[in-house]
Short mmCIF file of C-alpha atoms in Angstrom, two decimals:
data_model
loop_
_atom_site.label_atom_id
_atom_site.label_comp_id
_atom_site.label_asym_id
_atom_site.label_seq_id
_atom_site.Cartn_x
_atom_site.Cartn_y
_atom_site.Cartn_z
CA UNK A 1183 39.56 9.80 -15.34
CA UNK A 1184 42.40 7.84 -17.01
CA UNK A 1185 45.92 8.92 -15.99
CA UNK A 1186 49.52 7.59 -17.18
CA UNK A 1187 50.55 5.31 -13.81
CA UNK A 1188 46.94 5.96 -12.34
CA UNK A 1189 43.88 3.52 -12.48
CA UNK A 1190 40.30 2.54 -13.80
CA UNK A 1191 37.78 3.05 -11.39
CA UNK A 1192 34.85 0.90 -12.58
CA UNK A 1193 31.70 1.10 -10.63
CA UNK A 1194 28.91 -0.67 -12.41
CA UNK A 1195 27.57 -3.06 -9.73
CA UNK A 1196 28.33 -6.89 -8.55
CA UNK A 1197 26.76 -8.10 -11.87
CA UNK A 1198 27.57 -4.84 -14.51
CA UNK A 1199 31.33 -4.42 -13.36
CA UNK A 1200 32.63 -8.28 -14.16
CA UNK A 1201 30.55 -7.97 -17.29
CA UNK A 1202 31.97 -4.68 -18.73
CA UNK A 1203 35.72 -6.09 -17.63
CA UNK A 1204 34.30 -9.78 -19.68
CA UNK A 1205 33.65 -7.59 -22.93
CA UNK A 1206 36.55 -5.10 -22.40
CA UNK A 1207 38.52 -8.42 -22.67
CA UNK A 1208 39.27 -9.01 -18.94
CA UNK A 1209 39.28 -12.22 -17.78
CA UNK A 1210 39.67 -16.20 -18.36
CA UNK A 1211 40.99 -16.36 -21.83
CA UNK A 1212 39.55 -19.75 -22.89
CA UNK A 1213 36.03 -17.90 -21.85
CA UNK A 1214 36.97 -14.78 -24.13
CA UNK A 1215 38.06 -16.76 -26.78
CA UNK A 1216 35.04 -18.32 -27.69
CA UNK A 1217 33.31 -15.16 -27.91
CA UNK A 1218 35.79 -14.17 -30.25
CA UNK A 1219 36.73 -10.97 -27.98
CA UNK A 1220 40.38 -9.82 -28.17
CA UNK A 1221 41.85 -10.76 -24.52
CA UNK A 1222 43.54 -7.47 -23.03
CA UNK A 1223 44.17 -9.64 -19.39
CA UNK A 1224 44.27 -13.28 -18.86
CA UNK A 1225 42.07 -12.98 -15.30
CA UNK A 1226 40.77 -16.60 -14.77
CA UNK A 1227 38.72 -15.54 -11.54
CA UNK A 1228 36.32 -12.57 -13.58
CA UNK A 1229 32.87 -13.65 -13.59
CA UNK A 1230 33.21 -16.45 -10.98
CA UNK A 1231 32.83 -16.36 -7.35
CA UNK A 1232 29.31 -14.61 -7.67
CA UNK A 1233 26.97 -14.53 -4.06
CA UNK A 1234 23.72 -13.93 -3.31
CA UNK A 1235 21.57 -14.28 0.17
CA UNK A 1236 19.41 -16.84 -0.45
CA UNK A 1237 15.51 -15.99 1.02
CA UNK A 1238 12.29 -17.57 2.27
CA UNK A 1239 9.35 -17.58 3.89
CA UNK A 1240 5.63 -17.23 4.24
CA UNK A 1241 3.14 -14.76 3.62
CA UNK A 1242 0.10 -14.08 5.22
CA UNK A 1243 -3.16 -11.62 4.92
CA UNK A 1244 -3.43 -10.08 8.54
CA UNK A 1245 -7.54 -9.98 9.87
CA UNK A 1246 -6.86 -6.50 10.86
CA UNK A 1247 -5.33 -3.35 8.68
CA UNK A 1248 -1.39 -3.42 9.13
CA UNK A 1249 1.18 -0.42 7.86
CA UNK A 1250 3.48 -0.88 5.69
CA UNK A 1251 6.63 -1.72 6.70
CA UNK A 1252 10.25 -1.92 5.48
CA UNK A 1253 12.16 -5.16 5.68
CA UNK A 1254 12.86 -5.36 9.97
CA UNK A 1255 15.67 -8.11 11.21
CA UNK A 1256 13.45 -9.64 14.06
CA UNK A 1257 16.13 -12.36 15.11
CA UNK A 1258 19.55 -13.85 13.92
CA UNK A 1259 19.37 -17.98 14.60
CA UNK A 1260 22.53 -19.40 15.67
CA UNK A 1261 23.81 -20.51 13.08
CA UNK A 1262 23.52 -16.90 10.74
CA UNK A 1263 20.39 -16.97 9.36
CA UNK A 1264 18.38 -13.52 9.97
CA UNK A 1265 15.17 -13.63 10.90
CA UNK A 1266 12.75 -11.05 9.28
CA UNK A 1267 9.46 -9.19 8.82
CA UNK A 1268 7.70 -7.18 6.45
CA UNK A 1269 3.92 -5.50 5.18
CA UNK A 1270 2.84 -4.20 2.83
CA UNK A 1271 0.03 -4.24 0.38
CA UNK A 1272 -0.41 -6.07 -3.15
CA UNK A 1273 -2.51 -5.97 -5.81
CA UNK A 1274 -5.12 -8.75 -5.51
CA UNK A 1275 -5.83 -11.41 -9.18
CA UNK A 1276 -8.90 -13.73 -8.60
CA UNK A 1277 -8.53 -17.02 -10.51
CA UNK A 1278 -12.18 -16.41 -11.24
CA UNK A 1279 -11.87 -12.51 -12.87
CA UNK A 1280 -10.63 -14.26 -16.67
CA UNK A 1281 -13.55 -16.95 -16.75
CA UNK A 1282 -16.96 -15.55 -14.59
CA UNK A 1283 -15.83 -11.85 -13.35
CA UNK A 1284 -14.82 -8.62 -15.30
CA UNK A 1285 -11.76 -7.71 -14.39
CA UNK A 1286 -11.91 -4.25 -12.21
CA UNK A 1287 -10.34 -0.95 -13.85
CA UNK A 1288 -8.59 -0.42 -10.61
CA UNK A 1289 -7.05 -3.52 -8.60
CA UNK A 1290 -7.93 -4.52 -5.62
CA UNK A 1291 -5.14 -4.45 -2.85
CA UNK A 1292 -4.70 -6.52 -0.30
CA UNK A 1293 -2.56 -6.38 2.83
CA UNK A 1294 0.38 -9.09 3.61
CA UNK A 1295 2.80 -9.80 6.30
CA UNK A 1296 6.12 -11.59 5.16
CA UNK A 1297 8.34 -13.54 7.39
CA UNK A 1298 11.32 -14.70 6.50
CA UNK A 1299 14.71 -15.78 6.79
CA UNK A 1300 17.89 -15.25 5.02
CA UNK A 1301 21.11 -16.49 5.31
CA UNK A 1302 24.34 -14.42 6.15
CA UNK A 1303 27.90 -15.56 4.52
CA UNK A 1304 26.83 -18.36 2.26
CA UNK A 1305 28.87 -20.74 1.35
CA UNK A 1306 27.98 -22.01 -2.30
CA UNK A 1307 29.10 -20.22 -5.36
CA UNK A 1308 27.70 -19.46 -8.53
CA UNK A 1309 29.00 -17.61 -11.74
CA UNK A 1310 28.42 -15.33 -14.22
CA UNK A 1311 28.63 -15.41 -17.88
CA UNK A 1312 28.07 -13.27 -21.42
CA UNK A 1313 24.55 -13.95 -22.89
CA UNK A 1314 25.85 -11.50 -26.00
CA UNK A 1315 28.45 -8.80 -27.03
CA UNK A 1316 26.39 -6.65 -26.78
CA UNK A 1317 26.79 -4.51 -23.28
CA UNK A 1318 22.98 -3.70 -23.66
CA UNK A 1319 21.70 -7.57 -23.35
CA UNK A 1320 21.96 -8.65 -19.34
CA UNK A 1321 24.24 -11.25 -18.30
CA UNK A 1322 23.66 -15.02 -17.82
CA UNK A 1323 23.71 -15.16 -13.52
CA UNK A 1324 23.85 -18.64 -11.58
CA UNK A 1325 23.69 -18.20 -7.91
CA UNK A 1326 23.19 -21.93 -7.57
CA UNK A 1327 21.28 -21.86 -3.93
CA UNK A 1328 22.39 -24.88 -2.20
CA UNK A 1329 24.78 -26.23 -3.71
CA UNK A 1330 26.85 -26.70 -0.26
CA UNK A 1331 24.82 -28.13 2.11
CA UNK A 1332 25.68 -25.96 4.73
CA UNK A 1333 23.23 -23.36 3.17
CA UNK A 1334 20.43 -25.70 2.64
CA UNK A 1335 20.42 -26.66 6.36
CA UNK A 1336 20.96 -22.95 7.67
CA UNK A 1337 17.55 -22.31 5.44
CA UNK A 1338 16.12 -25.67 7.44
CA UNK A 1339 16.96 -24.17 10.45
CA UNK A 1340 15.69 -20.69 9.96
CA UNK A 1341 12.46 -21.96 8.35
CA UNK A 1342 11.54 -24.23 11.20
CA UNK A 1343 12.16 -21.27 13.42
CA UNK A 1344 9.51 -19.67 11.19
CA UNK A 1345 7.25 -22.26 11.88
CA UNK A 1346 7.78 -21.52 15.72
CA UNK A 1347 7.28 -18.17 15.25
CA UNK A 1348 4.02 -18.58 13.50
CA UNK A 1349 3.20 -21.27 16.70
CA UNK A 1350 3.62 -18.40 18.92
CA UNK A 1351 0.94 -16.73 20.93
CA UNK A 1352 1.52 -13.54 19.64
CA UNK A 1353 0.56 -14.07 16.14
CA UNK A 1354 -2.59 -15.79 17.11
CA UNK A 1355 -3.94 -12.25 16.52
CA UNK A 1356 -2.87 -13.03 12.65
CA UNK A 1357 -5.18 -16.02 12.15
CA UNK A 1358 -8.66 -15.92 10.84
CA UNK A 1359 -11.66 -17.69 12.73
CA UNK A 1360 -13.46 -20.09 10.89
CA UNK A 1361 -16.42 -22.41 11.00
CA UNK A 1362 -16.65 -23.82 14.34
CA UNK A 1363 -14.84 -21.67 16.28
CA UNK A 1364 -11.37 -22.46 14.27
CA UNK A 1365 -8.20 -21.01 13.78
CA UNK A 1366 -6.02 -20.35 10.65
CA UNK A 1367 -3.65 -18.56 8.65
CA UNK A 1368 -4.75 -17.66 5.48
CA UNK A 1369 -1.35 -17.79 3.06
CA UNK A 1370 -0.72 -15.91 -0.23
CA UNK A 1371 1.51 -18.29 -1.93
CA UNK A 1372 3.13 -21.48 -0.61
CA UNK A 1373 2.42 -22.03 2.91
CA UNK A 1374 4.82 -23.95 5.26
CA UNK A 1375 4.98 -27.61 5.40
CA UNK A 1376 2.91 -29.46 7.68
CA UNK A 1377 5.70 -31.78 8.55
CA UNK A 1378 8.41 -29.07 9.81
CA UNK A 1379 10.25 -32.27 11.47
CA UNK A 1380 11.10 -33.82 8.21
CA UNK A 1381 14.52 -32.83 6.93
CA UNK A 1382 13.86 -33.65 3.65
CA UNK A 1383 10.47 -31.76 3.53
CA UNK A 1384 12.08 -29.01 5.03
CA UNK A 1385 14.75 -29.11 1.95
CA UNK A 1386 12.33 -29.05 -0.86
CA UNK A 1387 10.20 -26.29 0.59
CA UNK A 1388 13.91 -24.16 0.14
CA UNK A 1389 14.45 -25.26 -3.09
CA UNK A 1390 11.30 -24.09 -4.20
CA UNK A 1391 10.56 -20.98 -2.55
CA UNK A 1392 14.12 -19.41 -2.57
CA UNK A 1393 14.16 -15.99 -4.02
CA UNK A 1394 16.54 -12.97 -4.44
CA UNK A 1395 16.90 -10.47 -1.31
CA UNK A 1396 19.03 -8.37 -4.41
CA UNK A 1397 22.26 -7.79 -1.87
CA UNK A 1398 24.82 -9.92 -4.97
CA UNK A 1399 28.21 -9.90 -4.07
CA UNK A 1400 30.78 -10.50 -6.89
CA UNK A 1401 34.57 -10.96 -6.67
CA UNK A 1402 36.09 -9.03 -9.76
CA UNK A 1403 39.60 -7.97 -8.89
CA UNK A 1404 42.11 -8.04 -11.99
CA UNK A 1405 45.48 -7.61 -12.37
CA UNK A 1406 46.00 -5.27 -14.09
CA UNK A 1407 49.88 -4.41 -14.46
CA UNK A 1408 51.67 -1.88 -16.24
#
């Protein structure tokens, strides 16, 4: 409801709300400009400051039947990073179904336990910007993980204390025995480094196992005026 003296509510989300005030004309006015939309307010701070928790981890088939489970915080390292668990169950794709085996009508589900960890507060910034004027088409979205290094080495951290955590006698119970009386994990998807005293190896495996935990954060207050 629009009033004379009153305001606009708008409450489309961290990544909908800066990009309706974007095409409404709201915000930097170089930015608008180029997109040839009329500028309403000169806001140089819509569509920047844009967060997101960084995530990883490991996943692992369990030996024995698990239920599911929503994300659980297990542990909170000291420096912020939140340690946590999940299962659940995912549909299972054989290399081998496209070139020797016919694909099953139903798929076959498997059951995985997640670990991860996810940082709290981070410091590095990214921004978001107009892929169209059209209010249909999503916006362009740059978290950019890492770019302090503070982050990256609160993900080292939390990872390594993954790796103890996986060292643990508890989650022996999670390992399968193989030939010759071996144990082992059996990962779905990339597994933690072997080297968890490396810094550097520990930095790559972040880089390229980060994903979304979908809890964006996005700084779009304007000033409006009279």
């Amino acid at each position: 409801m629009i009033r004379d003296r009153g305001e606009v509510i708008l409450s489309a989300g961290s990544l909908g709300s800066p990009q309706l005030m974007l095409l409404s004309g709201i915000g930097p006015r170089s930015y608008l400009s180029t997109w040839g939309i009329p500028v309403a307010i000169d806001q140089p701070h819509v569509g920047g400051f844009v967060y997101d928790n960084p995530r990883n981890g490991i996943s692992i088939v369990p030996p024995v039947p698990m239920e599911n489970s929503l994300i659980q915080v297990v542990g909170v390292t000291e420096d912020g990073a939140f340690l946590e668990a999940a299962s659940n169950v995912i549909p299972f794709a054989s290399p081998l179904h496209s070139v020797f085996i016919r694909a099953p009508a139903s798929p076959l589900y498997v059951p995985v336990t997640t670990i991860m960890e996810k940082i709290l507060g981070p410091v590095s910034v990214g921004s978001l910007r107009l892929a169209s004027t059209d209010v249909r088409i999503n916006p362009v979205v740059r978290f950019n993980y890492f770019s302090d290094p503070q982050d990256l080495e609160r993900c080292v951290n939390g990872t390594r204390k993954i790796g103890e955590i996986l060292r643990s006698r508890a989650m022996q119970d999670f390992m399968f025995r193989e030939w010759f009386g071996s144990h082992r994990f059996r990962f779905v998807g990339v597994p933690l480094p072997l080297d968890q005293t490396n810094d550097l190896v520990m930095a790559d495996f972040c880089r390229r196992t980060v994903s979304t935990i979908w809890h964006y954060l996005t700084m779009v207050a304007a000033l409006l005026g009279k």
